[in-house]
JSON list of C-alpha atoms in Angstrom, two decimals:
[
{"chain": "A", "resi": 1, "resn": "UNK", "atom": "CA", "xyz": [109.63, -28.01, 126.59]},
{"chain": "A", "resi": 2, "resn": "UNK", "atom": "CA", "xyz": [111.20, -27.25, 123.16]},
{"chain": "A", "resi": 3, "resn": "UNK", "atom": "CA", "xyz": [113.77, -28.89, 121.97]},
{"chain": "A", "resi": 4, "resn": "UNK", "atom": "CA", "xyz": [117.34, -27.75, 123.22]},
{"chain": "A", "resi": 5, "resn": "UNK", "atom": "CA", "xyz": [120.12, -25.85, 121.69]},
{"chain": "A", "resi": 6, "resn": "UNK", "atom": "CA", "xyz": [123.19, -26.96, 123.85]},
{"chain": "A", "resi": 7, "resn": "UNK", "atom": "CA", "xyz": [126.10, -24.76, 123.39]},
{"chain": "A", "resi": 8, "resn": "UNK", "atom": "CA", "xyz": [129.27, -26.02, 124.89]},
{"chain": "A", "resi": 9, "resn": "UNK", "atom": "CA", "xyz": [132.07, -23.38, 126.32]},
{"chain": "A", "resi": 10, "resn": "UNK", "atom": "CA", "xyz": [135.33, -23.94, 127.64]},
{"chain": "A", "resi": 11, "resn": "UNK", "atom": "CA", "xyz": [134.92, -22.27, 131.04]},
{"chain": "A", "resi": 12, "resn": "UNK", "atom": "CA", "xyz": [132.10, -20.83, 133.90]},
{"chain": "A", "resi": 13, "resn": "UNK", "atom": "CA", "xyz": [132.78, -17.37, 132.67]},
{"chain": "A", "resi": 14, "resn": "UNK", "atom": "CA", "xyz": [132.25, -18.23, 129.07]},
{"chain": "A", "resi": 15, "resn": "UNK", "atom": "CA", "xyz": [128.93, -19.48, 129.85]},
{"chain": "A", "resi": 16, "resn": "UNK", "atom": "CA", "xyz": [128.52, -16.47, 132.18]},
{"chain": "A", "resi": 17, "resn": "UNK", "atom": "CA", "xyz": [128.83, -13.47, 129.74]},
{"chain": "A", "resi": 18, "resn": "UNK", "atom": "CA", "xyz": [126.80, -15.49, 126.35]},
{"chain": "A", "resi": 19, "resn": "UNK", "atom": "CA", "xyz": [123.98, -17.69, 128.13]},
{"chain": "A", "resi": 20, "resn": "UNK", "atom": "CA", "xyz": [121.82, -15.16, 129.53]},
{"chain": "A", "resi": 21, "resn": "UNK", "atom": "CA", "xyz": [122.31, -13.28, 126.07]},
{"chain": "A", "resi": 22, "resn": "UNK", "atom": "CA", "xyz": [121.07, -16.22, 123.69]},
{"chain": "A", "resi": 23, "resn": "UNK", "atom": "CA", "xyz": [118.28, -16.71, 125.96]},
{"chain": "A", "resi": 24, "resn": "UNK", "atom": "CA", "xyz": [117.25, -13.38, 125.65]},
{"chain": "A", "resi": 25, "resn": "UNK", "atom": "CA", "xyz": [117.53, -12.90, 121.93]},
{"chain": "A", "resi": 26, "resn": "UNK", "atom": "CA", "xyz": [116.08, -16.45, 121.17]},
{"chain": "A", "resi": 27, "resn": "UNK", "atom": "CA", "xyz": [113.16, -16.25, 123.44]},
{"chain": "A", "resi": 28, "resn": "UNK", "atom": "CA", "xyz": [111.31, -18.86, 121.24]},
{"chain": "A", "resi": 29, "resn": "UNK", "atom": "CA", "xyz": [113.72, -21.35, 121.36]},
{"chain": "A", "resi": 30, "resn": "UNK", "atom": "CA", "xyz": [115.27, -23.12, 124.74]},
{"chain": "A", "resi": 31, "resn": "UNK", "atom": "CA", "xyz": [119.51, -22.32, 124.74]},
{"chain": "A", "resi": 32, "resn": "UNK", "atom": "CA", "xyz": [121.46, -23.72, 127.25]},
{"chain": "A", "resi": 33, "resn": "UNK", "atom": "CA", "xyz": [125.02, -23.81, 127.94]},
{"chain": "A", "resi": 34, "resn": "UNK", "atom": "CA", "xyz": [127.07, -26.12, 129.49]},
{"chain": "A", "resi": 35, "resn": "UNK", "atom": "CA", "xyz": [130.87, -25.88, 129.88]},
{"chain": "A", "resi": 36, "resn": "UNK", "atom": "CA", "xyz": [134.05, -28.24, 129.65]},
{"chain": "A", "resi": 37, "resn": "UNK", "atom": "CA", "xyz": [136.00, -27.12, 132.59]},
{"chain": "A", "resi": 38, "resn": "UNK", "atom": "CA", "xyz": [139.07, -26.22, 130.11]},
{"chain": "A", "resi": 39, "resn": "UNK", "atom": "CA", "xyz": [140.00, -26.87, 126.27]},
{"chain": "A", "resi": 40, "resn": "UNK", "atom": "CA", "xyz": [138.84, -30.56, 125.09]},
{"chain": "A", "resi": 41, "resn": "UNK", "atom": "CA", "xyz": [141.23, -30.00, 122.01]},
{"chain": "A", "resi": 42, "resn": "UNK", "atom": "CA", "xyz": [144.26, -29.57, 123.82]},
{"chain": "A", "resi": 43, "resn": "UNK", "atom": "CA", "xyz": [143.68, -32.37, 125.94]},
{"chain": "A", "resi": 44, "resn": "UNK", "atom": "CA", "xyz": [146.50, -35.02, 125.38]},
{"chain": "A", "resi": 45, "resn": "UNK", "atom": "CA", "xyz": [144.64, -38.23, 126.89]},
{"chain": "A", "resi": 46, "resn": "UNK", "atom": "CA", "xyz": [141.54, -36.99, 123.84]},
{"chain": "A", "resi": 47, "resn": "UNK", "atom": "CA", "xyz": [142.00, -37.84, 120.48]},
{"chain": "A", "resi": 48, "resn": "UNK", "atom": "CA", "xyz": [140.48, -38.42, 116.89]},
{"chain": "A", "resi": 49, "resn": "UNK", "atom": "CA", "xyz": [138.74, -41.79, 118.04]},
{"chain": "A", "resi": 50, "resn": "UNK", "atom": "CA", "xyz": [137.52, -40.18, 121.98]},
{"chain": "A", "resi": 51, "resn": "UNK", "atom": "CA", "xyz": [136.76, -36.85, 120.96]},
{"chain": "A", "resi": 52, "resn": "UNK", "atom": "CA", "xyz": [133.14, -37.51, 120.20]},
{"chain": "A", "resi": 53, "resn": "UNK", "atom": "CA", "xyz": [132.49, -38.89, 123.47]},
{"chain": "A", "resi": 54, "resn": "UNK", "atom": "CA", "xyz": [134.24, -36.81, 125.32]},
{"chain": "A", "resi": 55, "resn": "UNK", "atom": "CA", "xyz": [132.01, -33.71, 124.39]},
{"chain": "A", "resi": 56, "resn": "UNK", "atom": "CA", "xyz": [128.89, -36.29, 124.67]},
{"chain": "A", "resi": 57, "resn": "UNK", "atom": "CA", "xyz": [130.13, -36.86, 127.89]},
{"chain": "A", "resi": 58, "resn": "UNK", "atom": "CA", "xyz": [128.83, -33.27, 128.66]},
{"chain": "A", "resi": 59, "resn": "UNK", "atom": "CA", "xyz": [125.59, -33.28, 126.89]},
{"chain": "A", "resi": 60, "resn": "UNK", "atom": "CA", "xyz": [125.04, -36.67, 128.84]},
{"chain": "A", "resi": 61, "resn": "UNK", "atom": "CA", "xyz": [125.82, -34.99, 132.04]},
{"chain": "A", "resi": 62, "resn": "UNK", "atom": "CA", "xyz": [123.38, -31.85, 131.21]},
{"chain": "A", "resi": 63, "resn": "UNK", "atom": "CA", "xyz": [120.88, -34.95, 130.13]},
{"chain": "A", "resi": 64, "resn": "UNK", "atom": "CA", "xyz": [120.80, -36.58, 133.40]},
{"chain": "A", "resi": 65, "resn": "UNK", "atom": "CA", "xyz": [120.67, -33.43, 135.86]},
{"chain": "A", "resi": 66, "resn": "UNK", "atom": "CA", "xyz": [117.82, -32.10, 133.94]},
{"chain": "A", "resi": 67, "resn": "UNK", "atom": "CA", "xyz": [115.96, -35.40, 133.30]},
{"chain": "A", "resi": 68, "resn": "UNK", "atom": "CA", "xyz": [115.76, -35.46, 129.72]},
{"chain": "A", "resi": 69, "resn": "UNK", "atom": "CA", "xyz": [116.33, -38.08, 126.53]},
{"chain": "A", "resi": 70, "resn": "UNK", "atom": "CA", "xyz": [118.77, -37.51, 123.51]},
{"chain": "A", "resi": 71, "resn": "UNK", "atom": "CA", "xyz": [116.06, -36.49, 121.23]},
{"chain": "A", "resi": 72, "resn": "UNK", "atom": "CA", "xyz": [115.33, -33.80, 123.67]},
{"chain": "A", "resi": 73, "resn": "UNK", "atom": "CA", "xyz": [118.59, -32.17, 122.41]},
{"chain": "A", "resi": 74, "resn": "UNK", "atom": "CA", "xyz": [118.16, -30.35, 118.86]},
{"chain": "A", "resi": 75, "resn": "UNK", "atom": "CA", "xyz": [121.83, -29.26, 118.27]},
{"chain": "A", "resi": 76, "resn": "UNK", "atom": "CA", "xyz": [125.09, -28.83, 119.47]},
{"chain": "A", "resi": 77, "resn": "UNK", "atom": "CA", "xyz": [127.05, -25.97, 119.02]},
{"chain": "A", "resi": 78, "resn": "UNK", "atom": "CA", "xyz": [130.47, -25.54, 120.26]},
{"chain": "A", "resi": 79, "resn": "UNK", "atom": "CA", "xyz": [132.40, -22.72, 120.42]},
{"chain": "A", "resi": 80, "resn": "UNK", "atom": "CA", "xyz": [136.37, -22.61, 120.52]},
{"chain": "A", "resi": 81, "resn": "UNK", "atom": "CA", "xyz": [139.36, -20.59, 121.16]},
{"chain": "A", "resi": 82, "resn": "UNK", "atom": "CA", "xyz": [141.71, -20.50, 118.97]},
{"chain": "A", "resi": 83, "resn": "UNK", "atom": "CA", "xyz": [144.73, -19.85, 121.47]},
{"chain": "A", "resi": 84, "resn": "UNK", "atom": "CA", "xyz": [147.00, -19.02, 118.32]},
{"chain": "A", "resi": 85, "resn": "UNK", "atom": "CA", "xyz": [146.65, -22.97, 117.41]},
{"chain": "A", "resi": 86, "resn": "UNK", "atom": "CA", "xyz": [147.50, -22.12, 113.38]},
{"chain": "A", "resi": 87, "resn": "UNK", "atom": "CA", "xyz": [149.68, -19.95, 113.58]},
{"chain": "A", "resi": 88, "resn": "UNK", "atom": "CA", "xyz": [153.27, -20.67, 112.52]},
{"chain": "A", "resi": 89, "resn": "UNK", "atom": "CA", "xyz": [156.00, -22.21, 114.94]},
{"chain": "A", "resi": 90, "resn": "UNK", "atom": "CA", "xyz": [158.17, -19.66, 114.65]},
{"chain": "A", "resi": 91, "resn": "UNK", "atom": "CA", "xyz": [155.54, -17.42, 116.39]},
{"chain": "A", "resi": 92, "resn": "UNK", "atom": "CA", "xyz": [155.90, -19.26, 119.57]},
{"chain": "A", "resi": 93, "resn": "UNK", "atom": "CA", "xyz": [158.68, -18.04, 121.38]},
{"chain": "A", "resi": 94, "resn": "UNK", "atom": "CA", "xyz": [160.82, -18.62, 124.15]},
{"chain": "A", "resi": 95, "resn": "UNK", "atom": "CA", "xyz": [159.66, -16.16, 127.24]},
{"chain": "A", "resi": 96, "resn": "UNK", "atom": "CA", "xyz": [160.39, -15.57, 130.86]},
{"chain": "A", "resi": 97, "resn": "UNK", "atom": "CA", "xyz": [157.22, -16.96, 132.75]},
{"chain": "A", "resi": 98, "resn": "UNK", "atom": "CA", "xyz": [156.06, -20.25, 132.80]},
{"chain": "A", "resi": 99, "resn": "UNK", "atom": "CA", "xyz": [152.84, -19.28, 132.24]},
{"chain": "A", "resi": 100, "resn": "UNK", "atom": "CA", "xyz": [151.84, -18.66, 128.07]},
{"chain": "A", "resi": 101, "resn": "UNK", "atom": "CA", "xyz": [151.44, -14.87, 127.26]},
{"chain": "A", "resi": 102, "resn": "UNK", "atom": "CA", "xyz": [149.69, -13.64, 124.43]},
{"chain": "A", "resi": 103, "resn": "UNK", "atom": "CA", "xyz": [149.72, -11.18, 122.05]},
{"chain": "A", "resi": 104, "resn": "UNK", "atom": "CA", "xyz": [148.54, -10.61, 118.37]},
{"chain": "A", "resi": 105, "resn": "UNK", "atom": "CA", "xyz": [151.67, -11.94, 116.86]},
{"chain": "A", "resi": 106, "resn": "UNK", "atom": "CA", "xyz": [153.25, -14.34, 119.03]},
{"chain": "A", "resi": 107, "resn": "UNK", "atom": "CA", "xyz": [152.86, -16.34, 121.77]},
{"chain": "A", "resi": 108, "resn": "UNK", "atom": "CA", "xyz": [155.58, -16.20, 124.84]},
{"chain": "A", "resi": 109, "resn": "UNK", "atom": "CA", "xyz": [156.51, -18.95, 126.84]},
{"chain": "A", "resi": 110, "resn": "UNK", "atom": "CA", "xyz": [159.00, -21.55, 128.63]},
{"chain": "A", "resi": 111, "resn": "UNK", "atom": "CA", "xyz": [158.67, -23.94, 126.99]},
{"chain": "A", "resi": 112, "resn": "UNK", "atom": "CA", "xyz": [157.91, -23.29, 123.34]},
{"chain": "A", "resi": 113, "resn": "UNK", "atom": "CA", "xyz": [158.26, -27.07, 121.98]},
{"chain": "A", "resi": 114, "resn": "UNK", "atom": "CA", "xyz": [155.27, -28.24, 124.25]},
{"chain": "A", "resi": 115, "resn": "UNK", "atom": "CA", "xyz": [153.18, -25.24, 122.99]},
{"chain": "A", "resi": 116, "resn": "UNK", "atom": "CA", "xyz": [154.06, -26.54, 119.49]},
{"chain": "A", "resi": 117, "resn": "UNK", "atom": "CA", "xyz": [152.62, -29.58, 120.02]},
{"chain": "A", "resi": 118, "resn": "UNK", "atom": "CA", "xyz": [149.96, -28.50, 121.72]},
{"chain": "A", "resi": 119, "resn": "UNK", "atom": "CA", "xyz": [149.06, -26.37, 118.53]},
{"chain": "A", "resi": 120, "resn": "UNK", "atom": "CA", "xyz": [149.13, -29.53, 116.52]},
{"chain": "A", "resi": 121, "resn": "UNK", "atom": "CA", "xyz": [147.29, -31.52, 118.72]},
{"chain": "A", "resi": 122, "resn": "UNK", "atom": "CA", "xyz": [144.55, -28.81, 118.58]},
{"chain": "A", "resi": 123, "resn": "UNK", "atom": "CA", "xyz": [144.48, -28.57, 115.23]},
{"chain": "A", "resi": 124, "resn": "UNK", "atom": "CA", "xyz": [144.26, -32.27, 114.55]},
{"chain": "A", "resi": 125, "resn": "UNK", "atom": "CA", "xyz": [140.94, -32.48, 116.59]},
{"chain": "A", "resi": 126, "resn": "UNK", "atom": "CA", "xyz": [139.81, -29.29, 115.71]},
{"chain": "A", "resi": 127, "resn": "UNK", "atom": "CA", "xyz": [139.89, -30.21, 111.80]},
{"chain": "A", "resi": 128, "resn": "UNK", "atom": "CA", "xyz": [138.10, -33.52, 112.53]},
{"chain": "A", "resi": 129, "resn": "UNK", "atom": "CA", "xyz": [135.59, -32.38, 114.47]},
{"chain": "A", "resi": 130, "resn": "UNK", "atom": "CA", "xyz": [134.69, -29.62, 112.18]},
{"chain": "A", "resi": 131, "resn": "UNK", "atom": "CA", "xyz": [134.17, -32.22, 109.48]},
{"chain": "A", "resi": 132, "resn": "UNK", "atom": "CA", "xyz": [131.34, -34.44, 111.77]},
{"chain": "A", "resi": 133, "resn": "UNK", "atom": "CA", "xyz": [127.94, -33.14, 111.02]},
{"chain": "A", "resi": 134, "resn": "UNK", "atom": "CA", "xyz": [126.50, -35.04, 114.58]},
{"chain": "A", "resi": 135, "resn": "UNK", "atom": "CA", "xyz": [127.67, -36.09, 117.96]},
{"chain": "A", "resi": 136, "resn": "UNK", "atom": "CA", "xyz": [125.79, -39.31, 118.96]},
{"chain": "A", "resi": 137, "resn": "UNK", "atom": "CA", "xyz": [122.85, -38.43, 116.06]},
{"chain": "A", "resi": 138, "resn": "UNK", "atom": "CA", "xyz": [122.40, -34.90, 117.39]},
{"chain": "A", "resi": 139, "resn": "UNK", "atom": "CA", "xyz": [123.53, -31.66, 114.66]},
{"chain": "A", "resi": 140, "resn": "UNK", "atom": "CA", "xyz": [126.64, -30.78, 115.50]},
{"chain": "A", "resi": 141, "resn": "UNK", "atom": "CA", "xyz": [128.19, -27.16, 114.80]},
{"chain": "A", "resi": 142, "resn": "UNK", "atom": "CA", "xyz": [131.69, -25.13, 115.96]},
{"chain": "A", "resi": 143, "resn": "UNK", "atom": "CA", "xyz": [132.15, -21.85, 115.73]},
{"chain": "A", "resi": 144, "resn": "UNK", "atom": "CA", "xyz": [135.46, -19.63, 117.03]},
{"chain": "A", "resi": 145, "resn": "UNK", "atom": "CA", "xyz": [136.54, -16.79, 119.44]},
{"chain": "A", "resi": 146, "resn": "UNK", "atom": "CA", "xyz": [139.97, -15.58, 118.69]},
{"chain": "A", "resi": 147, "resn": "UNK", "atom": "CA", "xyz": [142.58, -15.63, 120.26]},
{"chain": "A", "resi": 148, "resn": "UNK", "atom": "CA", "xyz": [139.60, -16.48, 123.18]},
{"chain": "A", "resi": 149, "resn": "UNK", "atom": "CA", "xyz": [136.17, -15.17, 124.60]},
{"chain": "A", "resi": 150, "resn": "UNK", "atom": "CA", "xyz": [137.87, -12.75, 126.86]},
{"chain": "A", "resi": 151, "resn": "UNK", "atom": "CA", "xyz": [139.56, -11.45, 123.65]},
{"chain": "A", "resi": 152, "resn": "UNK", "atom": "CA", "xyz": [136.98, -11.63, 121.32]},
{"chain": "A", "resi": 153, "resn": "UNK", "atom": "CA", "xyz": [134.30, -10.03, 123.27]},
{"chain": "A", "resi": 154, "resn": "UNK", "atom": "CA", "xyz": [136.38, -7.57, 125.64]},
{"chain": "A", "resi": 155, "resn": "UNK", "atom": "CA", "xyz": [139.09, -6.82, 123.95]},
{"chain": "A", "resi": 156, "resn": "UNK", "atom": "CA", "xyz": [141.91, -8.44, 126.40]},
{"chain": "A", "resi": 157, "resn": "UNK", "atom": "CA", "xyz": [144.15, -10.94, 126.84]},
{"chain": "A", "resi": 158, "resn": "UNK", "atom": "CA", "xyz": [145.65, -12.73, 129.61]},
{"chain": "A", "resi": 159, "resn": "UNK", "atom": "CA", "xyz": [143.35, -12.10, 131.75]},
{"chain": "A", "resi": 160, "resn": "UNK", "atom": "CA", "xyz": [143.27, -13.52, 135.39]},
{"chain": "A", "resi": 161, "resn": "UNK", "atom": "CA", "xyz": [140.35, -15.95, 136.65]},
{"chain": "A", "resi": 162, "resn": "UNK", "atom": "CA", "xyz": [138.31, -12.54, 138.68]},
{"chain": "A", "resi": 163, "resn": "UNK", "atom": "CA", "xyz": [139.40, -10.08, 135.82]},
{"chain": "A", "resi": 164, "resn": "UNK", "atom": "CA", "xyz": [137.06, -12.83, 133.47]},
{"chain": "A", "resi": 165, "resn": "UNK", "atom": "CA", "xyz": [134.65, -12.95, 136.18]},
{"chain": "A", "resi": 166, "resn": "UNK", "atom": "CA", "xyz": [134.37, -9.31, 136.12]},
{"chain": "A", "resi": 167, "resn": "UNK", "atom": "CA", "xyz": [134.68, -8.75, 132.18]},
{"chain": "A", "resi": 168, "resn": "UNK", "atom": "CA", "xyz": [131.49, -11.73, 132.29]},
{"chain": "A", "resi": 169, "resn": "UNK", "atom": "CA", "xyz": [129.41, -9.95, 134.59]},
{"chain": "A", "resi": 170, "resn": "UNK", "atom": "CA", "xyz": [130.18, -6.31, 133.06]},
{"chain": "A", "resi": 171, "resn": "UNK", "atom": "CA", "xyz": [129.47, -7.68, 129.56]},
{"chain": "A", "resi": 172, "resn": "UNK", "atom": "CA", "xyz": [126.31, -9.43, 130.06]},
{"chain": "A", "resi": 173, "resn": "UNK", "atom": "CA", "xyz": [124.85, -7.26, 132.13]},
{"chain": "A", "resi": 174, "resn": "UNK", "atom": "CA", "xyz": [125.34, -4.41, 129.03]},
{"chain": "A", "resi": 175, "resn": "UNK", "atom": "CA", "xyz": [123.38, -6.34, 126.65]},
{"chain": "A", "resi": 176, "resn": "UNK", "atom": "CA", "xyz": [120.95, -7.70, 129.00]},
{"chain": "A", "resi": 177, "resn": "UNK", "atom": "CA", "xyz": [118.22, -5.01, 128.55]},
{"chain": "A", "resi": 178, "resn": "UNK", "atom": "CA", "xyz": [118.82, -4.81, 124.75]},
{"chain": "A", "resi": 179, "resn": "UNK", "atom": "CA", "xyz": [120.13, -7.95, 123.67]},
{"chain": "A", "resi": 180, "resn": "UNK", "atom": "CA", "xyz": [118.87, -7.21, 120.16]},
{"chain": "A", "resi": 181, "resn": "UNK", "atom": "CA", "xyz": [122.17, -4.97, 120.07]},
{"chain": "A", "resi": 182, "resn": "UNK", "atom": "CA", "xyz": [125.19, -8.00, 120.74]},
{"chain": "A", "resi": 183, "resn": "UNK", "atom": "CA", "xyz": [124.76, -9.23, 116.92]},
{"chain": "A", "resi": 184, "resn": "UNK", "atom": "CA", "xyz": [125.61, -5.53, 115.54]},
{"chain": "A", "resi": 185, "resn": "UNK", "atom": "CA", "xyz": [128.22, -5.61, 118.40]},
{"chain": "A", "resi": 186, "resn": "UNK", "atom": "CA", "xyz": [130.02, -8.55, 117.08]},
{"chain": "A", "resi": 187, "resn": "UNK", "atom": "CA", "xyz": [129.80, -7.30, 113.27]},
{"chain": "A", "resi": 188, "resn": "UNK", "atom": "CA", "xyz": [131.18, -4.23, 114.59]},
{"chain": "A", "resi": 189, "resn": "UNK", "atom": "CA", "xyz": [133.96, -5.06, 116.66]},
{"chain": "A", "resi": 190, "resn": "UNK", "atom": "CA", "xyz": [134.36, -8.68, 116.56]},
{"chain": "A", "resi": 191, "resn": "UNK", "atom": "CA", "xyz": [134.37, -10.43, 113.22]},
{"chain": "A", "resi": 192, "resn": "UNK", "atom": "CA", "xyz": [137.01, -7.91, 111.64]},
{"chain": "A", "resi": 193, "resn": "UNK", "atom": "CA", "xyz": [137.41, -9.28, 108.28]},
{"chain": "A", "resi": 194, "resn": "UNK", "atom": "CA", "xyz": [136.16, -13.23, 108.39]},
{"chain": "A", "resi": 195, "resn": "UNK", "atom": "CA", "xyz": [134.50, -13.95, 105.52]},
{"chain": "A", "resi": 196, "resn": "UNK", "atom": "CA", "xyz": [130.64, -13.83, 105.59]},
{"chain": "A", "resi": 197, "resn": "UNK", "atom": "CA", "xyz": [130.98, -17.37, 104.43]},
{"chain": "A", "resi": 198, "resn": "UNK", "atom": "CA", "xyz": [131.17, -20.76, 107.00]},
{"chain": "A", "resi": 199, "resn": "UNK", "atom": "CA", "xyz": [133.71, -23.10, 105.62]},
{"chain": "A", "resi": 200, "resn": "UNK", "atom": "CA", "xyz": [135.59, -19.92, 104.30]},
{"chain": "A", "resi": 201, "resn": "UNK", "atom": "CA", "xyz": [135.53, -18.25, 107.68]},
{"chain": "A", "resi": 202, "resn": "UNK", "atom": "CA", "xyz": [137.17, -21.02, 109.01]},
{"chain": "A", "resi": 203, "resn": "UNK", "atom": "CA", "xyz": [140.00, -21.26, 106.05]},
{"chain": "A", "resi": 204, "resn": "UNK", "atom": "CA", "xyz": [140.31, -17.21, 107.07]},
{"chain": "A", "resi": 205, "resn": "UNK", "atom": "CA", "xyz": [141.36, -18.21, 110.77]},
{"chain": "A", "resi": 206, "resn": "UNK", "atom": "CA", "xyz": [142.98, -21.22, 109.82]},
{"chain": "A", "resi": 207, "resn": "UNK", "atom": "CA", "xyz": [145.85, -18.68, 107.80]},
{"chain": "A", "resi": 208, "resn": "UNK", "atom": "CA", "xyz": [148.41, -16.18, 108.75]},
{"chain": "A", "resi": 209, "resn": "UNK", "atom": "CA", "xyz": [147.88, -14.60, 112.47]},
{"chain": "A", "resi": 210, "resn": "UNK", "atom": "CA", "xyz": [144.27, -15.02, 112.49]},
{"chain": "A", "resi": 211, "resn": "UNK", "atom": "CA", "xyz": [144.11, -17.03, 114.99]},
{"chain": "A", "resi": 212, "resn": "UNK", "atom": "CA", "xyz": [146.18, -14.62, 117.32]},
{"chain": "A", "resi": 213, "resn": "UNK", "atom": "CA", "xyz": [144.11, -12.01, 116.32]},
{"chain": "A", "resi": 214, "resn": "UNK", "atom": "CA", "xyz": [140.15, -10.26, 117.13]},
{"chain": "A", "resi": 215, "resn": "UNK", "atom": "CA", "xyz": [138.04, -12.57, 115.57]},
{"chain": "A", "resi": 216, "resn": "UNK", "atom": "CA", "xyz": [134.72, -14.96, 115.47]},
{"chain": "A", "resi": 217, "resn": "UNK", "atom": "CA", "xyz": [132.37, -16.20, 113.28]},
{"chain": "A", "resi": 218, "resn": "UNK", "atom": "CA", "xyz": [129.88, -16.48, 115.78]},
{"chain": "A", "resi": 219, "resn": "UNK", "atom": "CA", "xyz": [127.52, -14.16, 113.90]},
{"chain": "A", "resi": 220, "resn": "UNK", "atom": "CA", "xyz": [126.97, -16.57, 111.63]},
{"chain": "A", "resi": 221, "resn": "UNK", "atom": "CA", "xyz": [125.51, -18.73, 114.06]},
{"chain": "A", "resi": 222, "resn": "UNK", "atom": "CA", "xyz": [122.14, -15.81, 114.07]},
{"chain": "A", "resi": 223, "resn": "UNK", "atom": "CA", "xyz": [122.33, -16.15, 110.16]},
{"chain": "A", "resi": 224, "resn": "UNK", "atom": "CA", "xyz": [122.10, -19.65, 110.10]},
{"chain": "A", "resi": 225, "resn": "UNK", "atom": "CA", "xyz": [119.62, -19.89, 112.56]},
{"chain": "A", "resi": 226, "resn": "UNK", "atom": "CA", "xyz": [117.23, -16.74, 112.32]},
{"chain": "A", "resi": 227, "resn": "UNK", "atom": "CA", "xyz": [115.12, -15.31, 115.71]},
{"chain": "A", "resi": 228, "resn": "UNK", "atom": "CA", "xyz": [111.41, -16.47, 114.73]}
]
């Protein structure tokens, strides 16, 4: 078996609407995707010193159930939502639901000083991770979906748990006979504006209401690493 591409996602639908796609469009390399079961970042027990491990802790997992040694793995690449985590406090507001409501300019909840500190907290881990070229000797990479997947690729926010299981299944299955077609998708519709640039698409979502807004540098991922 080739060596492994392991891309790590946030939740079963994530992995749902991109695996089958990077499969597809790398058919010479092996991509796999494993996901965290929520957001590492915003994880209060996880910090600067854990962080590492914790994502290892998912690699190790994939590892074991598959049979296979560290060196098996060639890369990881994570990929995060933003969740508005840069933009400024006073764009977290005080709302009516307990649960967090998005939009492009703000983000509406109960309790606005815990999502304050869960936007620092985020940020914090975010900035150091994207500074560590390996996790445990394997490449290590991060890329972005703004504000999420479900808004990055479809379009919507706040969607329910079946309304992403849906969105998954209708978006994959659109690309799956001409996967050659989601790269032009994403420079179409998706990337709206980052710089073409890696550290400088990632001071681009780091400013203003980027990371509210329509936006990845996922594209840069294909760039990076060309289809042989």
């Amino acid at each position: 078996m080739d060596k492994i591409a392991l891309f790590i996602v946030e939740g079963a639908t994530d992995k749902r609407a991109l695996e089958s796609i990077f499969r597809k469009i790398y058919r010479n390399r092996t991509v796999r995707f494993e996901f965290t079961h929520g957001d590492v970042t915003s994880d209060e027990t996880i910090n600067k010193q854990n962080v590492k491990d914790e994502i290892y802790k998912y690699v190790k997992s994939y590892m074991d159930i598959n049979k296979i040694k560290r060196n098996d793995i060639w890369q990881i690449v994570q990929i995060f939502d933003m969740d508005g985590a840069y933009v400024d406090p006073s764009n977290i507001v005080e709302g009516d639901t307990r649960e967090i409501f998005y939009t492009e300019n703000e983000i509406s909840c109960k309790n606005p000083e815990k999502i304050r500190l869960r936007n620092e907290h985020k940020k914090e881990l975010m900035d150091y991770l994207l500074n560590e070229p390996d996790i445990k000797g394997i490449p290590y990479e991060g890329y972005y979906m703004s504000r999420n997947l479900d808004h990055a690729l479809y379009g919507l926010l706040n969607l329910s748990d079946d309304e992403k299981k849906k969105q998954a299944d209708t978006f994959y299955s659109a690309f799956w006979e001409h996967p050659e077609l989601f790269l032009p998708f994403l420079e179409k519709y998706v990337v709206n504006g980052v710089p073409q640039n890696f550290p400088a698409s990632w001071r681009y979502i780091k400013t203003d209401k980027h990371s509210l807004e329509r936006h990845t540098n996922l594209n840069l991922y294909f760039s990076k690493h060309p289809v042989l």
